[in-house]
Coordinates of C-alpha atoms in Angstrom, one line a residue:
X136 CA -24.8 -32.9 -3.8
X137 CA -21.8 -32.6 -6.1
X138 CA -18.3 -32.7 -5.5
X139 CA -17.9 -29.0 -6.2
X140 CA -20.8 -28.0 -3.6
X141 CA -19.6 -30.3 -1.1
X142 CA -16.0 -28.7 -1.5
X143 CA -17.1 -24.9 -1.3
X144 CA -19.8 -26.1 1.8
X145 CA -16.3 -27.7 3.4
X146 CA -13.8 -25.0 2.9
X147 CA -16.4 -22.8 4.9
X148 CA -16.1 -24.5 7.8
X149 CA -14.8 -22.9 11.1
X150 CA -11.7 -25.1 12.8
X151 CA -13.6 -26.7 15.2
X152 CA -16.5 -28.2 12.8
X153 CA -13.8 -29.3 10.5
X154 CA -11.6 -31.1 13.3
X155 CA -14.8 -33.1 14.2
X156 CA -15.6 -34.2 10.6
X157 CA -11.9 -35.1 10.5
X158 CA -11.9 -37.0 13.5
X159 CA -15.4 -38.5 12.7
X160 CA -13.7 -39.9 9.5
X161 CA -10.6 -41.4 11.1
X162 CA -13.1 -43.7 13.5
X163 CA -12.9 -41.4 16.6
X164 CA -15.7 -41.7 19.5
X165 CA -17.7 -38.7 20.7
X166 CA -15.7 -39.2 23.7
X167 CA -12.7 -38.8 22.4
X168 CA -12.9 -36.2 19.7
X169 CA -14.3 -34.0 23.1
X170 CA -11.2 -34.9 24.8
X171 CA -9.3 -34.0 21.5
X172 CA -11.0 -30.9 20.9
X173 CA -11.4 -29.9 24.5
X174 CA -15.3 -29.9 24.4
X175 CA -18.0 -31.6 26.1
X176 CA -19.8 -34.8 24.3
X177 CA -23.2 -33.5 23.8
X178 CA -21.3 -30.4 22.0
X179 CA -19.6 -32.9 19.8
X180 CA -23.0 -34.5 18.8
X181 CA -24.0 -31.1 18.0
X182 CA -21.0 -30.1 16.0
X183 CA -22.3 -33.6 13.8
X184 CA -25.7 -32.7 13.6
X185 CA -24.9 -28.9 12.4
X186 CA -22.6 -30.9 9.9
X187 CA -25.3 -32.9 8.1
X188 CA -27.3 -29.9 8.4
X189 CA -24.6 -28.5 6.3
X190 CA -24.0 -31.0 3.7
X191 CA -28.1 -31.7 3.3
X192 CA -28.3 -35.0 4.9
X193 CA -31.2 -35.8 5.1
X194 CA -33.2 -37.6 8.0
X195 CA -35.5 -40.0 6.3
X196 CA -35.7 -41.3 3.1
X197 CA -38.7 -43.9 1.8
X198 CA -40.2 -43.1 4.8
X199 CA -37.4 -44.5 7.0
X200 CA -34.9 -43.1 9.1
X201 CA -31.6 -42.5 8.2
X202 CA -28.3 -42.9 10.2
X203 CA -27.6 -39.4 9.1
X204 CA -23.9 -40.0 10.7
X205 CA -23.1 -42.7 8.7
X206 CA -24.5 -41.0 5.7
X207 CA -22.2 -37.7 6.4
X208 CA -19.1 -40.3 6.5
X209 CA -19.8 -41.8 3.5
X210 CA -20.4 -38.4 1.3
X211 CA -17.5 -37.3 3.0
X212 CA -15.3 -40.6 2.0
X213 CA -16.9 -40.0 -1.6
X214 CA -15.6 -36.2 -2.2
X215 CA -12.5 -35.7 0.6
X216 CA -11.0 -39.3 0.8
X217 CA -7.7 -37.8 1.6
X218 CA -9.0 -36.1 5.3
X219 CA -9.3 -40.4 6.4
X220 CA -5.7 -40.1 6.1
X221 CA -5.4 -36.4 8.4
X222 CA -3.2 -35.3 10.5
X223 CA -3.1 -37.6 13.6
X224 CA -4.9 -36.5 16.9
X225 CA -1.5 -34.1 18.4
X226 CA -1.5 -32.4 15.4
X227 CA -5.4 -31.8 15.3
X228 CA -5.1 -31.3 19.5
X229 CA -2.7 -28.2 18.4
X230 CA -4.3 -26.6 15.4
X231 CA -7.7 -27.0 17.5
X232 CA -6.4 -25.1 20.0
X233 CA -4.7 -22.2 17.3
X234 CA -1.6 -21.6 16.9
X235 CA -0.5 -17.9 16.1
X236 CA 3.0 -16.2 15.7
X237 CA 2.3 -12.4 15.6
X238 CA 6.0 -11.4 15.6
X239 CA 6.8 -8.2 15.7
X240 CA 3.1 -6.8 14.7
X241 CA 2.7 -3.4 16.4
X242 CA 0.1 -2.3 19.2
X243 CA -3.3 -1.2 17.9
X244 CA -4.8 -0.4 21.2
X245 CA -4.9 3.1 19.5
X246 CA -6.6 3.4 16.7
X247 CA -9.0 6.0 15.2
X248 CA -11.7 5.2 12.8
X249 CA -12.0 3.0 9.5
X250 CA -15.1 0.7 10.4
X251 CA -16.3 0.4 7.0
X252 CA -12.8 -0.3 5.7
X253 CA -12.3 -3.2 8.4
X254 CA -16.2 -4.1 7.7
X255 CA -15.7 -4.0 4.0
X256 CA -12.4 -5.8 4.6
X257 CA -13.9 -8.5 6.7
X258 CA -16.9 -9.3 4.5
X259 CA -14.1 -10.3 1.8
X260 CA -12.3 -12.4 4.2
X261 CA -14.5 -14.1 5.9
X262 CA -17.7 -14.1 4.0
X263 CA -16.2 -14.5 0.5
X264 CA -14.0 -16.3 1.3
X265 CA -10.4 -14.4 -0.9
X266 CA -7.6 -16.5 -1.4
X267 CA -5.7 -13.1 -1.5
X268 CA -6.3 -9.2 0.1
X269 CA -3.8 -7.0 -1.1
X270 CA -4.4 -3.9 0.7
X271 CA -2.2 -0.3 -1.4
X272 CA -1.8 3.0 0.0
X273 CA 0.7 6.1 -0.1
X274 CA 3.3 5.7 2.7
X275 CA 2.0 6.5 6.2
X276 CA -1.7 6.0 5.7
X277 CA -1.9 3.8 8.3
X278 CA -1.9 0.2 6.3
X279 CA 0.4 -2.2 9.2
X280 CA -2.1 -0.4 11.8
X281 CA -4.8 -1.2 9.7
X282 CA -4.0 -5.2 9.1
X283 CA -2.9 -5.6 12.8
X284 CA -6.7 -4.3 14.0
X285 CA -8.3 -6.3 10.7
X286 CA -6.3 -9.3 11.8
X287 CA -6.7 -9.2 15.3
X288 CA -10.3 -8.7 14.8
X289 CA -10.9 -12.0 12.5
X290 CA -8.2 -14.2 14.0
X291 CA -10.7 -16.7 15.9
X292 CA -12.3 -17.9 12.5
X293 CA -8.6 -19.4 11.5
X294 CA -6.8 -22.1 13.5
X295 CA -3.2 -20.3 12.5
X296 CA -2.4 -17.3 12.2
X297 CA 1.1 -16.0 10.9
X298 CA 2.7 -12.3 11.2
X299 CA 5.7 -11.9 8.3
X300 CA 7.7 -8.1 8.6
X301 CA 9.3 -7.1 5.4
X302 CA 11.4 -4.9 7.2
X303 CA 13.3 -7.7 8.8
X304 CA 14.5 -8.7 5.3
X305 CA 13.7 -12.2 5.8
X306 CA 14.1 -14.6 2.8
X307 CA 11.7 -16.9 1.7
X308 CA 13.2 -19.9 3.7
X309 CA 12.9 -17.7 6.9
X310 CA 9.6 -17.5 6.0
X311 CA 8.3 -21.4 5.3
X312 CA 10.2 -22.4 8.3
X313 CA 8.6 -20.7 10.4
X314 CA 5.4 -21.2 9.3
X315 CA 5.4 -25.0 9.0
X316 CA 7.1 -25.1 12.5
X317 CA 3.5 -24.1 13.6
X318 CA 3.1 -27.8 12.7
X319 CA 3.8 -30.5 14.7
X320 CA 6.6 -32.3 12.3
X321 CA 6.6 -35.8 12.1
X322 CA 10.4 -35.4 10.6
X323 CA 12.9 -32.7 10.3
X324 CA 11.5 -29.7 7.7
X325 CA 12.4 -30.5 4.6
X326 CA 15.6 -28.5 2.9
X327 CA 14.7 -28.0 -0.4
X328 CA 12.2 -24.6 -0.9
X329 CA 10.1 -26.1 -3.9
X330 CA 9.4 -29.1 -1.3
X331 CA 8.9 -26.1 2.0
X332 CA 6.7 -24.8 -0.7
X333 CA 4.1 -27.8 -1.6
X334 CA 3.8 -28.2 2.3
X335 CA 3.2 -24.6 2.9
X336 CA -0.1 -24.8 0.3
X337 CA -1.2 -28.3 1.7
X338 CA -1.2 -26.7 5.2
X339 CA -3.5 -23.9 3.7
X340 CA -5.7 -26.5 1.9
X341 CA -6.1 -28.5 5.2
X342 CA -6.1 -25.8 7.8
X343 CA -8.0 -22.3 7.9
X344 CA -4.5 -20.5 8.2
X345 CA -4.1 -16.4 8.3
X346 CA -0.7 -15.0 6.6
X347 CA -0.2 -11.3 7.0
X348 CA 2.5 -9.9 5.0
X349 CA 3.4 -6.6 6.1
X350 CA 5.3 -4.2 4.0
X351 CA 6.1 -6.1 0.9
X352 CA 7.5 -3.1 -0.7
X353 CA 10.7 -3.9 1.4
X354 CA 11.8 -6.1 -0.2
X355 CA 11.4 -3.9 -3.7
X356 CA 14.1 -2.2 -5.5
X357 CA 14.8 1.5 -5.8
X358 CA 15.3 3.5 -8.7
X359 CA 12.9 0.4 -10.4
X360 CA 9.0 0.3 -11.6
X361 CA 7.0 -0.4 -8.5
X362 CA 7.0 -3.8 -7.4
X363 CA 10.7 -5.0 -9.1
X364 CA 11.9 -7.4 -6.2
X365 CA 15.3 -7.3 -4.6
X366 CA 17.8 -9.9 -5.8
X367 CA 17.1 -12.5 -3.6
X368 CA 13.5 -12.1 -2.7
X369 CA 12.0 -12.9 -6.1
X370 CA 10.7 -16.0 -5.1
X371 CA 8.4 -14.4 -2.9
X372 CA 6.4 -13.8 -6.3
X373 CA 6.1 -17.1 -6.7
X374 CA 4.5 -18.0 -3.4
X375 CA 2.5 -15.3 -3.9
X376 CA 1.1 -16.5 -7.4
X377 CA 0.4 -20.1 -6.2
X378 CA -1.2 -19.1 -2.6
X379 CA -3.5 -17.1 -5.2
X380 CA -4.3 -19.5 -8.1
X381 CA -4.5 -22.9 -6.1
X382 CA -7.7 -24.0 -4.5
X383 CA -7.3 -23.3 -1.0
X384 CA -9.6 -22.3 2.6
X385 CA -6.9 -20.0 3.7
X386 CA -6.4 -16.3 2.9
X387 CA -2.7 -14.2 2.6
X388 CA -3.4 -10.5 3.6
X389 CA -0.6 -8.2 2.1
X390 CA 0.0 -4.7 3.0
X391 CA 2.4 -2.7 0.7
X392 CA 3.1 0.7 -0.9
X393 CA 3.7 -0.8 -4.0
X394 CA 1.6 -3.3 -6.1
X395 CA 3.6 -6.3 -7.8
X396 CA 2.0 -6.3 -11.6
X397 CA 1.3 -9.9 -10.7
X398 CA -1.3 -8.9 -8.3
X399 CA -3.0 -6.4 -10.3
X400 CA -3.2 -9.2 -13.3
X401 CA -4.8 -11.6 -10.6
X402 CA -7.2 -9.5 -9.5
X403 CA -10.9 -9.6 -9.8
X404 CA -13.3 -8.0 -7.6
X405 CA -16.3 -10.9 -7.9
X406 CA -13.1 -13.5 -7.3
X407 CA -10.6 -14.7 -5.0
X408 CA -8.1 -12.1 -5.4
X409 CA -9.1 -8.4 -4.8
X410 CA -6.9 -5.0 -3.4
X411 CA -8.1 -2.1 -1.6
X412 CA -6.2 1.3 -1.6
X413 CA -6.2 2.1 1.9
X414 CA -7.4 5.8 1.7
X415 CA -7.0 9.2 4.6
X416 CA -8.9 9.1 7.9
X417 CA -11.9 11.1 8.0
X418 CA -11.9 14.5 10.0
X419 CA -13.6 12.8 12.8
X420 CA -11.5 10.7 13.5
X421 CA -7.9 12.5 12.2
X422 CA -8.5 15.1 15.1
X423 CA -7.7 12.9 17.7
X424 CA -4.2 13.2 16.3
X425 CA -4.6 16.9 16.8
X426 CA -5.8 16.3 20.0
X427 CA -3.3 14.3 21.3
X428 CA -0.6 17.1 19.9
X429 CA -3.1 19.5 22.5
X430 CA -3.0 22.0 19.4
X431 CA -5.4 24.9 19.7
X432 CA -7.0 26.7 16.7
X433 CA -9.6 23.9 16.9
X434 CA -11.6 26.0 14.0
X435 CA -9.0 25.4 11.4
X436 CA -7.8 21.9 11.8
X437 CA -10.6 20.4 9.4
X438 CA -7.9 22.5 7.1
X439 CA -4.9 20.7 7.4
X440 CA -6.4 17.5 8.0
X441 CA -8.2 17.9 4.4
X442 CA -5.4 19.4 2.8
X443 CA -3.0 16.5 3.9
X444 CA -5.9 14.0 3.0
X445 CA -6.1 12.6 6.2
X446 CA -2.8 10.8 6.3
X447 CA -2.3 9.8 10.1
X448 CA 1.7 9.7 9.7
X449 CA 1.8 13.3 7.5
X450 CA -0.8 14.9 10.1
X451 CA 1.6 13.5 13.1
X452 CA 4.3 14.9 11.7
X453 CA 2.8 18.6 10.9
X454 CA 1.3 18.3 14.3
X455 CA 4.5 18.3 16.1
X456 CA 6.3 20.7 13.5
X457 CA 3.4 23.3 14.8
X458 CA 3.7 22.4 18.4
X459 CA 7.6 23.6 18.3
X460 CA 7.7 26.6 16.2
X461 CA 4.0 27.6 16.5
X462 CA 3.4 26.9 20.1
X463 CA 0.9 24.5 19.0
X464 CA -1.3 26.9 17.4
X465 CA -2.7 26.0 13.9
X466 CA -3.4 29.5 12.7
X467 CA 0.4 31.3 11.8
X468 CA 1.5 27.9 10.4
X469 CA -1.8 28.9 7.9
X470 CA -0.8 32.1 6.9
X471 CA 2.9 30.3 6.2
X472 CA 1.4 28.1 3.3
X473 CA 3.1 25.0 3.3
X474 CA 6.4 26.2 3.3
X475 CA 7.3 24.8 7.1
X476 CA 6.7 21.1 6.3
X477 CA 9.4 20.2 9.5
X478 CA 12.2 17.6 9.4
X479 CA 10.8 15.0 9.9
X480 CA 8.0 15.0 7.0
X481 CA 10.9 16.5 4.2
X482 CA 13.0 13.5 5.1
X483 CA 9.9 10.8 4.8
X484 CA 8.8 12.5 1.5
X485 CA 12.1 12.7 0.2
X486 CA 12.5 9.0 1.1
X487 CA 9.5 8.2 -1.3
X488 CA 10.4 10.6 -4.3
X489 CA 14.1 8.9 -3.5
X490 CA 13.0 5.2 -4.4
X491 CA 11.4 6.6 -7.8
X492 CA 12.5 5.0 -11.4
X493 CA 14.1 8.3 -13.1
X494 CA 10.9 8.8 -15.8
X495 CA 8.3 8.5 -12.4
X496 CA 10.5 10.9 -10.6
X497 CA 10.6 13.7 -13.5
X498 CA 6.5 13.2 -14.0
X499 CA 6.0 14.2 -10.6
X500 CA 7.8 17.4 -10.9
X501 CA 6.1 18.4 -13.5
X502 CA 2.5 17.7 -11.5
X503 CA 4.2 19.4 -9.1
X504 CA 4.7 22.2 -10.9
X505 CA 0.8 22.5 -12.6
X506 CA -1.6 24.0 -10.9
X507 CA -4.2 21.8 -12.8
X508 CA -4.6 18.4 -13.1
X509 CA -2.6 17.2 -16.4
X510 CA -3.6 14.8 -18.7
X511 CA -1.7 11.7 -20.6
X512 CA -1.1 14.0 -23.8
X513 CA 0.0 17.0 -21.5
X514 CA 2.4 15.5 -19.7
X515 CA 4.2 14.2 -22.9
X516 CA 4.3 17.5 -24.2
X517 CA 5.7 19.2 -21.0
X518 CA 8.4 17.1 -20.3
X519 CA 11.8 17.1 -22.5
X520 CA 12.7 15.1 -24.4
X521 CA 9.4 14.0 -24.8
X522 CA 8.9 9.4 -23.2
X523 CA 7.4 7.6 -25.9
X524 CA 4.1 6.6 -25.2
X525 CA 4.8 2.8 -24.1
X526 CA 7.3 4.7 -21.7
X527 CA 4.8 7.1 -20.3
X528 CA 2.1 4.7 -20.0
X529 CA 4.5 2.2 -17.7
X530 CA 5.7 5.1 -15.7
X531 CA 2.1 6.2 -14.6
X532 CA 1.0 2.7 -13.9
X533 CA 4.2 2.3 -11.5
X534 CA 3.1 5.8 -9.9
X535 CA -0.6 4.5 -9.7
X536 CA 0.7 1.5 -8.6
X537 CA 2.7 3.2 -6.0
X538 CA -0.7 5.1 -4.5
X539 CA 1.8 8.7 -5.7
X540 CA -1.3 9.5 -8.2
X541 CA -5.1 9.3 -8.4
X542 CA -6.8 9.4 -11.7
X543 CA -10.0 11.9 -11.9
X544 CA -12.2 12.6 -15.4
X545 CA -9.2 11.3 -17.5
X546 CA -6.4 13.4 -16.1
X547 CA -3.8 12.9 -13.1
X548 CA -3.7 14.1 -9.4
X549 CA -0.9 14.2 -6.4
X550 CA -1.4 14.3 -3.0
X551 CA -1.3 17.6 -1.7
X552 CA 2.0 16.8 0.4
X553 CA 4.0 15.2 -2.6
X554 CA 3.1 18.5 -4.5
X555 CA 4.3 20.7 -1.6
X556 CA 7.4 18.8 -1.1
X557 CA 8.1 18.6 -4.7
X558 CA 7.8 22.6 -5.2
X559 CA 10.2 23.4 -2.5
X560 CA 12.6 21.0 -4.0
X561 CA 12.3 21.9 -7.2
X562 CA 12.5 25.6 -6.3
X563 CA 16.2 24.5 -4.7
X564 CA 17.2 21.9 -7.4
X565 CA 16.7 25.2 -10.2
X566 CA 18.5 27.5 -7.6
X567 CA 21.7 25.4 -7.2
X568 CA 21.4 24.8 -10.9
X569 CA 21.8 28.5 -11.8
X570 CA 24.2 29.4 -9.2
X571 CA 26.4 26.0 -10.7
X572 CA 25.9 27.6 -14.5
X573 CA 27.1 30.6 -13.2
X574 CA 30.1 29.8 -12.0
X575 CA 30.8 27.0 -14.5
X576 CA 29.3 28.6 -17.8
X577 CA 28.0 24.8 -18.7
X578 CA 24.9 24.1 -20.1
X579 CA 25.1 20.3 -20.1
X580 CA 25.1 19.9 -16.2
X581 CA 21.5 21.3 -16.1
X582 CA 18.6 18.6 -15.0
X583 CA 15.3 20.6 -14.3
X584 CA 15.8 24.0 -16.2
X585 CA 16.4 21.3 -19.3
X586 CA 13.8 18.6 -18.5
X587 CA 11.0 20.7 -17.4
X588 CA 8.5 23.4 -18.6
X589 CA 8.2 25.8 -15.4
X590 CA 5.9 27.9 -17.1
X591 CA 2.6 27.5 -15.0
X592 CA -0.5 28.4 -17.2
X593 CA -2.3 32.2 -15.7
X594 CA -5.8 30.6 -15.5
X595 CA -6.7 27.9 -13.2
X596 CA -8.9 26.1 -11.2
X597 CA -9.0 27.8 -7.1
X598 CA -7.2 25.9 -4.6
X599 CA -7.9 25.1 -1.4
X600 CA -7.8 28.4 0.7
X601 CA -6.3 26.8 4.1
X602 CA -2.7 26.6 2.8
X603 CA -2.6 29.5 -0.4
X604 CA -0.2 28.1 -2.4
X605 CA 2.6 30.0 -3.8
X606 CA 3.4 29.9 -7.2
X607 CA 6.6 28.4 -8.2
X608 CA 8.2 31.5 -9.9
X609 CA 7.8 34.0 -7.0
X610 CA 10.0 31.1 -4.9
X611 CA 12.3 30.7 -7.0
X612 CA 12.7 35.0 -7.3
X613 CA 12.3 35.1 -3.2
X614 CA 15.3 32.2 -3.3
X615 CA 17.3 34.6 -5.5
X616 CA 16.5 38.0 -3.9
X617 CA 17.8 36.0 -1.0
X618 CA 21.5 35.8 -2.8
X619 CA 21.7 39.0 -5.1
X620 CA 20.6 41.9 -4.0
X621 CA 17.7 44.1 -5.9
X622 CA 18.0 43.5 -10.0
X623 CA 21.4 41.9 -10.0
X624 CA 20.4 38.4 -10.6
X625 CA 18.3 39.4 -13.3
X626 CA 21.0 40.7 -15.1
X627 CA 22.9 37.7 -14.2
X628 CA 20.6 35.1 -15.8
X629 CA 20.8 37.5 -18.6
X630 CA 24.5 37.0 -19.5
X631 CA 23.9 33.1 -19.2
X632 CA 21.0 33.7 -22.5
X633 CA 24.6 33.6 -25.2
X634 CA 25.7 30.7 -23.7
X635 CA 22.2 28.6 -25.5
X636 CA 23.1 30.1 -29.0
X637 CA 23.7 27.1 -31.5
X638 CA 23.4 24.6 -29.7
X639 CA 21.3 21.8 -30.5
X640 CA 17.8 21.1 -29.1
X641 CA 18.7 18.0 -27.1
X642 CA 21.0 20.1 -25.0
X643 CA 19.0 23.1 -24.5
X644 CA 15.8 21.5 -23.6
X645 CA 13.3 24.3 -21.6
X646 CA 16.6 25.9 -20.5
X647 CA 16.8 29.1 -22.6
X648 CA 12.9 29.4 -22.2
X649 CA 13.0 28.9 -18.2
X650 CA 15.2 31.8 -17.6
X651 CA 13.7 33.8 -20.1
X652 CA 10.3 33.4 -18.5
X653 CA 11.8 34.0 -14.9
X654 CA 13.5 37.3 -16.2
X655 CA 10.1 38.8 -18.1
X656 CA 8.4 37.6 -14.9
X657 CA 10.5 39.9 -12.7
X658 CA 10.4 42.4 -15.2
X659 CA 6.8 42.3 -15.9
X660 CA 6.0 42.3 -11.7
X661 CA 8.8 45.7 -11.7
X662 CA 6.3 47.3 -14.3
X663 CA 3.0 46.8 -11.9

């Protein structure tokens, strides 16, 4: 046996086996590595004899009989001289008996679903042995949920296990301290971070250790490409790389709306470093939202639940929006479209569009405004003026990045609740817009009339029936009837046509053709 079998055979070892071969090497008795390890003698021998098993010892050679312990010693002394000088009995006495810090982790005695996600998740942990699990997903798809049941589920095949909350804003040295004070010290921690740093990936080298991350995106800037780290936090990244290049037995399980770009350049799915984009809950097991909520209309749930995709948080959300101004019944909110989102979902989804860099936020008006998918060369066209490719191309990766976009036969998809949200705010944003140019007669104070091409294309593919969407012109002209009465505001956007003449194209953007298009819409619907 080589060095490099004997090293991947060892860093597969459960705590136990690996504090008896430790032990074993640092001249403990049977006797006393049960008393250390809080086992009986006889299961000590057999913890030994499963290890030579292990490392191909074998039990004769010649023709004679080996001392297969001795032997195990020796090959171990060869390849891992440095576990002769491991951590002395307490130490082993309190990583045998695991030590975990769970902080603030939430309850998961209720949780719906996902077995082949946590088996599939599992498998990479535990059987392949990752370095790294970064687990993605749009906001309030369940990830913490997800890694406290994952967690809890595969916690007895690590000796420590570690819970760190992003939303505690904790700095790195929060972090390392209290993960090396699951240690026994044999001096005071160490000040310096590089120093924290080097002892944090020995423990993970020595130790089967568990660090769950939850909510990196935290600690993330707004108004930034996904992943850009708060001032103050960037060294974060640098744990992050090292826990993910260096040779360890350990595993870091992050949970985050947004992907660092270090992580997606680590990646590979055959190696240690691998992500997973946490996707809906299947109807199954999303209705026992519904049923919680005690909403009746039973035979049209499968409708919201598909049109939101299955997000547990959205789904909540709707849930108790219908129970309050529905009664709990699912079939008026149906024949509203999706123009009652509720409070409480316009304020979460305005909180994600709210953290978007400027270029991410103005491509997902205008997906919000198609009724098709669009593809990379459409969406440079529709937009004014016009990203340059490099621009376009870093913008969708943040947005893919961010789980706001899924990428089908070459051309780009929202979720069904980003594209309701963002029509009802767009439909308000163009409102205020004209009422402002209006009063004010000035062009260069216009955002979405300039930037965006509200002309939606007559053919298209069908949408789903359960919520009939309502196209984007008729609520802008429902917002206006609202204000001016019968054909007022037509002639009102009218008189604002002069105010485009010479002036350059920068300025006028899609403005002048907007409210063209809404007045020959009105005029053309007048005619039928």
């Amino acid at each position: 046996m080589n060095s490099s079998e004997f090293t991947e055979r060892f860093q597969g070892l459960t705590p136990k086996p690996r504090n008896v071969l430790e032990l074993l090497l640092n001249g403990k008795s049977d006797d006393e590595i049960a008393q250390l390890i809080g086992a009986s003698a006889s299961t000590v021998r057999k913890h030994i004899q499963n290890l030579c098993d292990r490392f191909e010892i074998p039990r004769e050679a010649e023709g004679l009989k080996r001392n297969r312990r001795e032997d195990l010693i020796a090959l171990a002394r060869q390849y891992k001289p440095q576990l002769r000088q491991a951590s002395p009995p307490s130490v082993q006495t309190a990583i045998a008996t695991s030590s975990q810090d769970w902080g603030d982790a939430p309850d998961d005695s209720v949780f719906y679903g996902r077995t082949p996600e946590l088996a599939t998740l599992e498998q990479w942990i535990i059987r392949d042995r990752c370095r790294l699990v970064a687990i993605s997903g749009i906001g309030g798809i369940g990830k913490t949920l997800f890694c406290v049941k994952l967690s809890k589920q595969i916690q007895n095949h690590f000796a420590v296990a570690i819970w760190h909350s992003f939303r505690q804003g904790l700095v790195l040295d929060d972090f390392l301290d209290r993960f090396l004070n699951l240690f026994p010290q044999k001096s005071r921690l160490p000040s310096d971070k590089n120093e924290k740093i080097k002892q944090c990936l020995q423990h993970l080298q020595d130790h089967r250790c568990l660090l769950i991350f939850d909510q990196l995106d935290a600690i993330f800037g707004e108004k930034e490409f996904a992943g850009s780290y708060l001032e103050g936090y960037q060294d974060y990244a640098e744990l992050i790389k090292k826990v993910a290049e260096v040779n360890h037995q350990s595993c870091l399980l992050i949970n985050s709306v947004e992907i660092p770009s270090q992580i997606a350049l680590l990646e590979n799915q055959d190696g240690f470093v691998r992500q997973y984009k946490l996707k809906g809950l299947a109807v199954e097991d999303a209705q026992n939202i519904l049923i919680e909520k005690n909403l009746t209309g039973k035979e049209r749930w499968a409708d919201i639940i598909n049109f939101f995709e299955g997000n547990p948080l959205v789904i909540k959300m709707i849930a108790a929006t219908i129970k309050e101004l529905y009664n709990g019944d699912v079939i008026p909110f149906l024949r509203h479209s999706y123009t009652q989102l509720g409070r409480d979902l316009e304020i979460f989804l305005k909180d994600v569009l709210d953290r978007l860099q400027p270029l991410e936020s103005d491509l997902i008006y205008q997906m919000a405004i198609a009724v098709d998918p669009l593809s990379f060369d459409t969406l440079q066209t529709l937009i004014f003026p016009p990203p340059s490719l490099s621009e376009l191309q870093r913008a969708i990766e943040s947005l893919s990045r961010r789980s706001l976009i899924e990428i089908r036969g070459g051309k780009f998809i929202l979720p069904q609740a980003i594209v309701a949200y963002g029509n009802m705010q767009l439909v308000e944003e163009v409102f205020q817009e004209i009422q402002a140019l209006l009063a004010n007669k000035n062009i260069n104070s216009l955002k979405r009339l300039r930037v965006h091409n509200l002309i939606q294309p007559e053919k298209a593919s069908p949408k789903p029936q359960s919520l009939n969407r309502v196209s984007l012109k008729e609520s802008i002209r429902k917002r206006l009837d609202l204000t001016f009465f019968n054909q007022s505001w037509v002639k009102a956007l009218q008189s604002l046509l002069p105010l485009f003449q010479d002036q350059p194209q920068l300025t006028v953007g899609y403005s002048e053709r907007n409210l063209q298009y809404l007045i020959s819409e009105f005029d053309r619907r007048m005619i039928n």
